[in-house]
Amino acid sequence: MKIAWKEYQKDIADDNYFYARSCIRQNFFPGSEAAFLNILRQDLGRDVYEDPRHTSCTGIGYHSDIVPLETIMTVVARQFSLMTEAGYENFVPSCITSFGIYSEALELWHDFPELEEKAHEYLYKATGREFKKPKNLAHTSDVIYHHREEIAAKAKRKLVNVETGRPLRGVEHIGCHYAKIFPKAGVGGSEFPYVLAGMIEAWGGEVVDYPERRHCCGFGFRNYLVMANRGYSIANSKQKFESMAPYKPDFIVANCPGCAMFLDKWQYAISEMEGTFYGPDRQGIPVLTYEELAGLVLGYDPWDLGMQMHQVAVEPLLDKLGVEYDPSAKYLGKDGKFIGKPEECAIGSYTKNIL
Amino acid sequence: MVNWGYTITRVRRVDIDSNDMSYSRKLLAEFPELQSCIACGSCTATCTAGNLTKFNVRKLQTLVRRGEYEGVRKELEKCMLCGKCRLVCPRGINIRGLVQKLKKELPVK
Amino acid sequence: MSKKVIIIGGGVAGMQAAVTLEELGIRSVIIEKEDGLGGKLRRWDRLFPTMTPAEEVLDELKDRVQRSGVEVMTSCEVSEIGCEGRMVTLKDGSSLESDAVVVASGFDLFPAELKEEYGYKIYDNVFTTVDLERMFRNGGVRTVDGRIPKTVAFLHCVGSRDEKVNQRHCSRVCCITGVKQAIEIKQEHPDTEVYSFYMDMRMFGPGYEELYRQAQQEFNIHFVRGRISEASQTIDHRIQIKAEDTLIGLPLKMTVDMLVLIVGMKAGESNLRWSRCQGVDLYPSSFVKPKNLFLGGVESDSKHIFYAGTVTAPKNIGESIDEGIAAAHRVAQRLKEE
């Protein structure tokens, strides 16, 4: 981490973003996307535009061999046409797989201009729309990274253990589609990625550089989707947990919706299948999105950030950070109504001062 | 423990850190010429058993050197002990002797 | 007035070229950018395959230079070759006239940090072959915190045969260097387990294959055919490596106390400057292209520019010294013709 990442920098637009949401996150981390918009608009005073007509990028289908290239290129072209129509040039997707898809489309069009022609043609024939390519393509985490110092300046708390005064140790996971396909598209490249590490450091925490840091979480789309293949999806996450556990990380922050979901939920699955826990006291390692991390730093309420949706209980981390929260409000919705509660399990529930 | 219809796949990589290397070390001390194998494959190319079954003596001895013993002893049953492997080896390794040694020393597993 | 030849570079090839020219009655001047003669050899401890101390070769060459009365300019760098070898310009802006130039500017060591997946200059216990020579000279091989390593892994072909770093060529001498250093570690610490990860072992010189076999059979060095894909640091500052043992077709993981990257030869950065002079062409690898690979290995397309040593391709020390002799004779012949 001493030098290498500095070689890889990318242009990240400073303002006026066209925002595209993620399928997985809207279901599993809905609070994160809301937090992104709040942080950008309210805390940082930036302009973010959303168009309700935008769709899935169909990346999951593409990577599962059910959406062909021509189709996904046309979907990408349509998203860009919405951006063009709204007068924006900076495209910001909220998903690593989408980011990979958009990067791949732009790269393909650059290398094979005839494919770009086809995309224009298909889109026009199907919808009568036209599009311009974005001037700047950045992932939502790039945008948070870009503003990390500004966030640090407005921070209500640091990533520091309030009891011991020590920096909290964070494992970061950038996800394969962020920089393994196009290393130059990622801050810090793929071997020593800095996009999340930069946030952790800027906000007072310490980054854990553990041996399996670069290893895939194992999601693998078609691998997870077919039940018989889930065994080797989960084995990849397990390899990472085993490698990071000796460092006693206080949290994991993930870049990719799929990674965040699997690093969180596989901890539960492993605990139920094998009785293994990677945190202390039969607890897991809390898995956060970077918006949740930024939100906590900025003083957002953890339940407003949607952290009750996590499989691994986040309370141990909240206690270390000194975040005040109301345990009885965990499963209450915005309107104060009970939203339902998952069944009790060791990794998902936490009582303070458990010994 | 819960069963969701799948298990956690065992990692199949050779893990030198956790493998028991003691037999590998003993074998190489007693049979140092084994290290000079350059994997030319002449032994397997000429092997009577190797042409009829998946028996691959070059690969088997490499597995043993890496501390991977499981199934090797059973696989060695396929060797017909003709000795042609030793005859063709450009490094002069007594492969037939190695097979006999391994059959004597490796656990039947 | 006697003829004068400028030798660019005071490594082994340049020193020998100068000495041979003096023997042939031609005045020569060595221009060396470092503060002393010897080039890369100054940083080496012992030489393959005979384990001869590098100093023995270096002292003898320096002695020859001194006895023959060659003029030596150190801490002096040539910036460009002009007029097809009839003059050179120095970095300080001055210029020197000459009757011919022998380019013996050598090679650069491949900067291992470019292969960032191996963590050189990032993780404490990742070293290069050059670092190891320094350790041999300074009393022994130790990890960063001064311990005797219990396991050491060597990785061959770092910066050789690798398109990703624009190094498509084979650097030739690194295979045998790795074998030599592995043996030296075993000689120093017989209980240390040494693993060498390689793609091909290219033992091209006399005694090399024999040394390789000795490394295998006598020193029990584990040669694993497969290239390390990634190195990372463990919690106790050891290095975890991943490779495939391609001969059994399985991925392999192990943790070692030290990882040694066997760095290759990169074309000298100065080659680009030389190529501005008419008659000097470069290969795509940036090594200088001699006039003819078979009949003119030390000559250029310019009548007054000659080559010796690794400026044209990776070579070992003996070959480089011989090229110094060959280049000097070619120069002498050419000057006689004029």
CSV table of C-alpha atoms in Angstrom, one decimal, chain A residues 8-338:
chain,number,residue,atom,x,y,z
A,8,TYR,CA,-3.8,4.6,-10.9
A,9,GLN,CA,-5.9,7.7,-10.8
A,10,LYS,CA,-9.1,8.4,-12.7
A,11,ASP,CA,-11.1,11.4,-13.5
A,12,ILE,CA,-14.2,11.7,-11.4
A,13,ALA,CA,-16.7,14.4,-12.1
A,14,ASP,CA,-17.2,16.9,-9.3
A,15,ASP,CA,-20.9,17.6,-9.8
A,16,ASN,CA,-24.0,17.1,-12.0
A,17,TYR,CA,-24.5,13.4,-11.9
A,18,PHE,CA,-27.0,11.2,-13.7
A,19,TYR,CA,-27.7,8.4,-11.2
A,20,ALA,CA,-28.6,4.8,-12.1
A,21,ARG,CA,-29.7,2.4,-9.4
A,22,SER,CA,-28.9,-1.2,-8.7
A,23,CYS,CA,-31.3,-4.1,-8.8
A,24,ILE,CA,-29.8,-5.9,-5.8
A,25,ARG,CA,-29.3,-2.9,-3.6
A,26,GLN,CA,-32.9,-1.7,-4.0
A,27,ASN,CA,-33.9,-4.9,-2.5
A,28,PHE,CA,-31.2,-5.7,0.0
A,29,PHE,CA,-29.7,-2.3,0.9
A,30,PRO,CA,-32.5,0.2,0.0
A,31,GLY,CA,-31.2,2.6,2.6
A,32,SER,CA,-27.8,2.9,0.9
A,33,GLU,CA,-29.1,4.4,-2.3
A,34,ALA,CA,-31.2,6.9,-0.3
A,35,ALA,CA,-28.1,7.7,1.8
A,36,PHE,CA,-26.1,8.3,-1.4
A,37,LEU,CA,-28.7,10.9,-2.6
A,38,ASN,CA,-29.0,12.5,0.8
A,39,ILE,CA,-25.2,12.8,1.3
A,40,LEU,CA,-24.6,14.1,-2.2
A,41,ARG,CA,-27.6,16.5,-2.3
A,42,GLN,CA,-27.9,17.7,1.4
A,43,ASP,CA,-24.5,17.2,2.9
A,44,LEU,CA,-22.4,18.1,-0.1
A,45,GLY,CA,-24.8,20.3,-2.1
A,46,ARG,CA,-24.3,18.4,-5.4
A,47,ASP,CA,-26.8,18.0,-8.2
A,48,VAL,CA,-27.9,14.4,-8.8
A,49,TYR,CA,-30.5,13.6,-11.4
A,50,GLU,CA,-32.6,10.4,-11.4
A,51,ASP,CA,-35.0,9.3,-14.1
A,52,PRO,CA,-37.7,6.8,-13.0
A,53,ARG,CA,-37.7,5.4,-16.5
A,54,HIS,CA,-34.3,3.8,-16.2
A,55,THR,CA,-34.2,0.0,-16.0
A,56,SER,CA,-32.0,-2.8,-14.8
A,57,CYS,CA,-28.7,-2.8,-16.8
A,58,THR,CA,-29.5,-6.6,-17.2
A,59,GLY,CA,-26.0,-7.4,-16.1
A,60,ILE,CA,-27.1,-10.3,-14.0
A,61,GLY,CA,-28.8,-11.8,-17.1
A,62,TYR,CA,-25.8,-11.1,-19.2
A,63,HIS,CA,-23.4,-12.8,-16.8
A,64,SER,CA,-25.8,-15.7,-16.5
A,65,ASP,CA,-25.9,-16.3,-20.3
A,66,ILE,CA,-29.5,-15.4,-20.8
A,67,VAL,CA,-29.1,-11.8,-22.1
A,68,PRO,CA,-27.1,-11.6,-25.4
A,69,LEU,CA,-24.6,-8.8,-26.1
A,70,GLU,CA,-26.8,-7.0,-28.6
A,71,THR,CA,-29.6,-6.7,-26.1
A,72,ILE,CA,-27.5,-5.5,-23.2
A,73,MET,CA,-25.8,-3.0,-25.5
A,74,THR,CA,-29.2,-1.6,-26.5
A,75,VAL,CA,-30.2,-1.4,-22.8
A,76,VAL,CA,-27.0,0.5,-22.1
A,77,ALA,CA,-27.7,2.8,-25.0
A,78,ARG,CA,-31.2,3.5,-23.6
A,79,GLN,CA,-29.8,4.4,-20.2
A,80,PHE,CA,-27.4,6.8,-21.9
A,81,SER,CA,-30.2,8.3,-24.0
A,82,LEU,CA,-32.1,9.1,-20.7
A,83,MET,CA,-29.0,10.9,-19.5
A,84,THR,CA,-28.6,12.7,-22.8
A,85,GLU,CA,-32.2,13.8,-22.8
A,86,ALA,CA,-31.9,15.2,-19.3
A,87,GLY,CA,-28.8,17.2,-20.4
A,88,TYR,CA,-26.3,15.3,-18.2
A,89,GLU,CA,-22.9,14.0,-19.1
A,90,ASN,CA,-21.6,12.3,-16.0
A,91,PHE,CA,-23.0,8.8,-15.6
A,92,VAL,CA,-23.0,7.3,-12.1
A,93,PRO,CA,-24.2,3.7,-11.6
A,94,SER,CA,-24.8,2.4,-8.2
A,95,CYS,CA,-23.6,-1.1,-8.9
A,96,ILE,CA,-20.2,-2.6,-9.7
A,97,THR,CA,-21.6,-5.1,-12.2
A,98,SER,CA,-23.4,-2.2,-14.0
A,99,PHE,CA,-20.2,-0.2,-13.8
A,100,GLY,CA,-18.4,-3.1,-15.4
A,101,ILE,CA,-21.2,-3.4,-18.1
A,102,TYR,CA,-21.0,0.3,-19.0
A,103,SER,CA,-17.2,0.2,-19.0
A,104,GLU,CA,-17.3,-2.9,-21.2
A,105,ALA,CA,-19.8,-1.3,-23.6
A,106,LEU,CA,-17.7,1.9,-23.9
A,107,GLU,CA,-14.6,-0.2,-24.4
A,108,LEU,CA,-16.2,-2.4,-27.1
A,109,TRP,CA,-17.6,0.6,-28.9
A,110,HIS,CA,-14.2,2.2,-28.8
A,111,ASP,CA,-12.4,-0.9,-30.2
A,112,PHE,CA,-15.2,-1.8,-32.6
A,113,PRO,CA,-17.0,1.4,-33.8
A,114,GLU,CA,-19.3,-0.8,-35.9
A,115,LEU,CA,-20.8,-2.2,-32.7
A,116,GLU,CA,-21.6,1.4,-31.5
A,117,GLU,CA,-23.3,2.0,-34.8
A,118,LYS,CA,-25.4,-1.1,-34.2
A,119,ALA,CA,-26.3,0.1,-30.7
A,120,HIS,CA,-27.5,3.4,-32.2
A,121,GLU,CA,-29.5,1.5,-34.8
A,122,TYR,CA,-31.1,-1.0,-32.4
A,123,LEU,CA,-32.1,1.7,-29.9
A,124,TYR,CA,-33.5,3.9,-32.6
A,125,LYS,CA,-35.5,1.1,-34.2
A,126,ALA,CA,-36.8,-0.1,-30.8
A,127,THR,CA,-37.6,3.2,-29.1
A,128,GLY,CA,-36.9,6.1,-31.5
A,129,ARG,CA,-34.3,7.3,-29.0
A,130,GLU,CA,-30.8,8.6,-29.6
A,131,PHE,CA,-27.9,8.9,-27.2
A,132,LYS,CA,-24.5,10.4,-26.5
A,133,LYS,CA,-21.8,8.6,-24.6
A,134,PRO,CA,-21.1,9.9,-21.1
A,135,LYS,CA,-18.1,12.3,-20.8
A,136,ASN,CA,-17.4,10.8,-17.4
A,137,LEU,CA,-18.3,7.3,-16.1
A,138,ALA,CA,-17.7,6.8,-12.3
A,139,HIS,CA,-19.1,4.3,-9.9
A,140,THR,CA,-21.0,5.7,-6.9
A,141,SER,CA,-18.1,4.7,-4.7
A,142,ASP,CA,-15.7,6.7,-6.9
A,143,VAL,CA,-18.0,9.7,-6.2
A,144,ILE,CA,-17.9,9.1,-2.4
A,145,TYR,CA,-14.1,8.6,-2.7
A,146,HIS,CA,-13.9,11.9,-4.6
A,147,HIS,CA,-15.6,13.7,-1.7
A,148,ARG,CA,-14.0,11.8,1.1
A,149,GLU,CA,-12.1,14.8,2.5
A,150,GLU,CA,-15.2,17.0,2.4
A,151,ILE,CA,-17.1,14.2,4.2
A,152,ALA,CA,-14.3,14.0,6.7
A,153,ALA,CA,-14.5,17.7,7.3
A,154,LYS,CA,-18.2,17.4,8.1
A,155,ALA,CA,-17.9,14.2,10.1
A,156,LYS,CA,-19.7,13.8,13.4
A,157,ARG,CA,-17.4,10.9,14.4
A,158,LYS,CA,-14.3,9.1,13.2
A,159,LEU,CA,-13.8,5.4,12.6
A,160,VAL,CA,-12.2,5.1,16.0
A,161,ASN,CA,-13.1,2.8,18.9
A,162,VAL,CA,-14.6,5.3,21.4
A,163,GLU,CA,-13.5,3.1,24.4
A,164,THR,CA,-9.9,2.4,23.4
A,165,GLY,CA,-9.2,5.4,21.1
A,166,ARG,CA,-7.8,3.0,18.5
A,167,PRO,CA,-8.6,3.3,14.8
A,168,LEU,CA,-11.1,0.7,13.7
A,169,ARG,CA,-9.8,-2.0,11.4
A,170,GLY,CA,-11.7,-2.3,8.1
A,171,VAL,CA,-11.5,-4.9,5.5
A,172,GLU,CA,-12.3,-3.5,2.1
A,173,HIS,CA,-13.6,-5.5,-0.9
A,174,ILE,CA,-13.8,-3.8,-4.3
A,175,GLY,CA,-15.5,-6.6,-6.3
A,176,CYS,CA,-14.1,-8.2,-9.4
A,177,HIS,CA,-16.0,-6.1,-11.9
A,178,TYR,CA,-14.7,-2.8,-10.5
A,179,ALA,CA,-11.1,-3.1,-11.5
A,180,LYS,CA,-10.2,-6.6,-12.6
A,181,ILE,CA,-11.7,-6.2,-16.1
A,182,PHE,CA,-10.4,-2.6,-16.6
A,183,PRO,CA,-7.8,-1.9,-14.0
A,184,LYS,CA,-7.5,1.7,-15.2
A,185,ALA,CA,-11.1,2.3,-14.5
A,186,GLY,CA,-10.6,1.8,-10.8
A,187,VAL,CA,-8.9,4.1,-8.3
A,188,GLY,CA,-5.7,2.3,-7.3
A,189,GLY,CA,-6.0,-0.4,-9.9
A,190,SER,CA,-6.8,-4.0,-9.2
A,191,GLU,CA,-3.9,-5.1,-7.0
A,192,PHE,CA,-3.8,-2.3,-4.5
A,193,PRO,CA,-7.3,-0.8,-4.9
A,194,TYR,CA,-7.7,2.5,-3.0
A,195,VAL,CA,-11.3,3.5,-3.6
A,196,LEU,CA,-12.6,2.1,-0.3
A,197,ALA,CA,-9.2,2.1,1.4
A,198,GLY,CA,-9.0,5.9,0.8
A,199,MET,CA,-12.4,6.4,2.5
A,200,ILE,CA,-11.4,4.3,5.5
A,201,GLU,CA,-8.1,6.2,5.9
A,202,ALA,CA,-9.7,9.6,5.4
A,203,TRP,CA,-12.2,8.9,8.1
A,204,GLY,CA,-9.7,7.7,10.7
A,205,GLY,CA,-9.8,4.0,10.3
A,206,GLU,CA,-7.1,1.4,9.4
A,207,VAL,CA,-7.2,-0.8,6.4
A,208,VAL,CA,-6.5,-4.5,6.8
A,209,ASP,CA,-4.3,-5.9,4.0
A,210,TYR,CA,-5.0,-9.6,4.4
A,211,PRO,CA,-3.7,-12.4,2.0
A,212,GLU,CA,-7.0,-13.1,0.3
A,213,ARG,CA,-7.9,-9.5,-0.2
A,214,ARG,CA,-8.1,-9.8,-4.0
A,215,HIS,CA,-10.0,-13.0,-4.0
A,216,CYS,CA,-13.5,-13.0,-5.5
A,217,CYS,CA,-16.4,-13.2,-3.0
A,218,GLY,CA,-17.7,-16.1,-5.1
A,219,PHE,CA,-21.0,-14.7,-6.2
A,220,GLY,CA,-20.3,-15.6,-9.8
A,221,PHE,CA,-23.9,-15.1,-11.1
A,222,ARG,CA,-24.7,-18.4,-12.8
A,223,ASN,CA,-22.8,-20.2,-10.0
A,224,TYR,CA,-25.0,-18.8,-7.3
A,225,LEU,CA,-28.2,-19.0,-9.2
A,226,VAL,CA,-28.0,-22.7,-9.6
A,227,MET,CA,-28.4,-24.3,-6.2
A,228,ALA,CA,-26.1,-27.2,-6.9
A,229,ASN,CA,-23.3,-24.8,-7.6
A,230,ARG,CA,-23.7,-22.7,-4.4
A,231,GLY,CA,-21.1,-24.9,-2.6
A,232,TYR,CA,-18.3,-23.2,-4.5
A,233,SER,CA,-19.8,-19.8,-4.3
A,234,ILE,CA,-19.8,-20.0,-0.5
A,235,ALA,CA,-16.4,-21.6,-0.4
A,236,ASN,CA,-14.8,-18.5,-1.9
A,237,SER,CA,-16.3,-16.2,0.8
A,238,LYS,CA,-15.2,-18.7,3.4
A,239,GLN,CA,-11.6,-18.6,2.1
A,240,LYS,CA,-11.7,-14.8,2.5
A,241,PHE,CA,-13.2,-14.9,6.0
A,242,GLU,CA,-10.6,-17.4,7.2
A,243,SER,CA,-7.9,-15.2,5.8
A,244,MET,CA,-9.2,-12.0,7.3
A,245,ALA,CA,-10.3,-13.3,10.7
A,246,PRO,CA,-6.8,-13.3,12.4
A,247,TYR,CA,-6.7,-9.5,11.9
A,248,LYS,CA,-9.9,-9.2,14.0
A,249,PRO,CA,-11.5,-6.7,11.6
A,250,ASP,CA,-14.2,-4.5,13.1
A,251,PHE,CA,-16.1,-4.3,9.8
A,252,ILE,CA,-16.0,-5.2,6.1
A,253,VAL,CA,-16.9,-2.5,3.6
A,254,ALA,CA,-17.9,-3.7,0.1
A,255,ASN,CA,-18.0,-1.9,-3.2
A,256,CYS,CA,-20.3,-4.2,-5.0
A,257,PRO,CA,-24.0,-5.0,-4.2
A,258,GLY,CA,-23.4,-8.7,-4.8
A,259,CYS,CA,-20.3,-8.8,-2.6
A,260,ALA,CA,-21.9,-6.9,0.2
A,261,MET,CA,-24.9,-9.3,0.1
A,262,PHE,CA,-22.8,-12.5,0.0
A,263,LEU,CA,-20.1,-11.5,2.5
A,264,ASP,CA,-23.0,-10.7,4.8
A,265,LYS,CA,-25.3,-13.6,4.2
A,266,TRP,CA,-22.7,-16.3,3.7
A,267,GLN,CA,-21.4,-15.6,7.3
A,268,TYR,CA,-24.9,-16.5,8.5
A,269,ALA,CA,-25.0,-19.6,6.2
A,270,ILE,CA,-21.6,-20.8,7.4
A,271,SER,CA,-22.5,-20.3,11.0
A,272,GLU,CA,-25.6,-22.4,10.5
A,273,MET,CA,-23.9,-25.1,8.4
A,274,GLU,CA,-20.7,-25.5,10.3
A,275,GLY,CA,-21.1,-23.5,13.5
A,276,THR,CA,-18.2,-21.2,12.6
A,277,PHE,CA,-18.2,-17.5,13.5
A,278,TYR,CA,-15.6,-15.0,12.3
A,279,GLY,CA,-16.2,-12.3,14.9
A,280,PRO,CA,-15.9,-12.6,18.7
A,281,ASP,CA,-18.6,-14.0,21.0
A,282,ARG,CA,-20.5,-16.0,18.3
A,283,GLN,CA,-20.9,-12.9,16.2
A,284,GLY,CA,-20.0,-12.1,12.6
A,285,ILE,CA,-18.0,-9.3,11.0
A,286,PRO,CA,-20.5,-6.5,10.1
A,287,VAL,CA,-20.6,-5.9,6.4
A,288,LEU,CA,-21.3,-2.3,5.3
A,289,THR,CA,-21.8,-0.5,2.1
A,290,TYR,CA,-19.6,2.6,1.6
A,291,GLU,CA,-22.7,4.8,1.9
A,292,GLU,CA,-23.5,3.3,5.2
A,293,LEU,CA,-20.0,3.9,6.3
A,294,ALA,CA,-20.1,7.5,5.1
A,295,GLY,CA,-23.6,7.9,6.7
A,296,LEU,CA,-22.3,6.7,10.1
A,297,VAL,CA,-19.4,9.0,9.9
A,298,LEU,CA,-21.8,11.9,9.0
A,299,GLY,CA,-24.0,11.0,12.0
A,300,TYR,CA,-27.0,9.4,10.2
A,301,ASP,CA,-29.2,7.1,12.3
A,302,PRO,CA,-28.3,3.5,11.5
A,303,TRP,CA,-31.9,2.5,11.1
A,304,ASP,CA,-32.4,5.3,8.6
A,305,LEU,CA,-29.4,3.9,6.7
A,306,GLY,CA,-31.2,0.6,6.5
A,307,MET,CA,-28.8,-1.4,8.7
A,308,GLN,CA,-31.5,-3.5,10.2
A,309,MET,CA,-31.6,-5.2,6.8
A,310,HIS,CA,-28.2,-6.8,7.5
A,311,GLN,CA,-27.9,-10.5,8.3
A,312,VAL,CA,-24.9,-10.0,10.5
A,313,ALA,CA,-25.8,-7.8,13.5
A,314,VAL,CA,-24.2,-4.4,13.2
A,315,GLU,CA,-24.7,-3.4,16.8
A,316,PRO,CA,-21.2,-4.4,17.9
A,317,LEU,CA,-19.7,-1.9,15.4
A,318,LEU,CA,-22.2,0.8,16.4
A,319,ASP,CA,-21.2,0.4,20.0
A,320,LYS,CA,-17.5,0.6,19.1
A,321,LEU,CA,-18.2,3.8,17.2
A,322,GLY,CA,-20.3,5.2,20.0
A,323,VAL,CA,-23.3,5.5,17.8
A,324,GLU,CA,-26.5,6.1,19.8
A,325,TYR,CA,-29.3,3.9,18.6
A,326,ASP,CA,-32.7,2.8,19.8
A,327,PRO,CA,-32.8,-1.0,19.8
A,328,SER,CA,-36.6,-1.0,20.0
A,329,ALA,CA,-36.8,1.1,16.8
A,330,LYS,CA,-34.7,-1.4,14.8
A,331,TYR,CA,-37.7,-2.9,13.1
A,332,LEU,CA,-39.9,0.1,12.8
A,333,GLY,CA,-40.5,1.6,9.5
A,334,LYS,CA,-40.4,5.3,8.6
A,335,ASP,CA,-44.0,5.6,9.6
A,336,GLY,CA,-43.3,4.0,13.0
A,337,LYS,CA,-45.1,0.8,12.0
A,338,PHE,CA,-43.5,-2.6,12.7
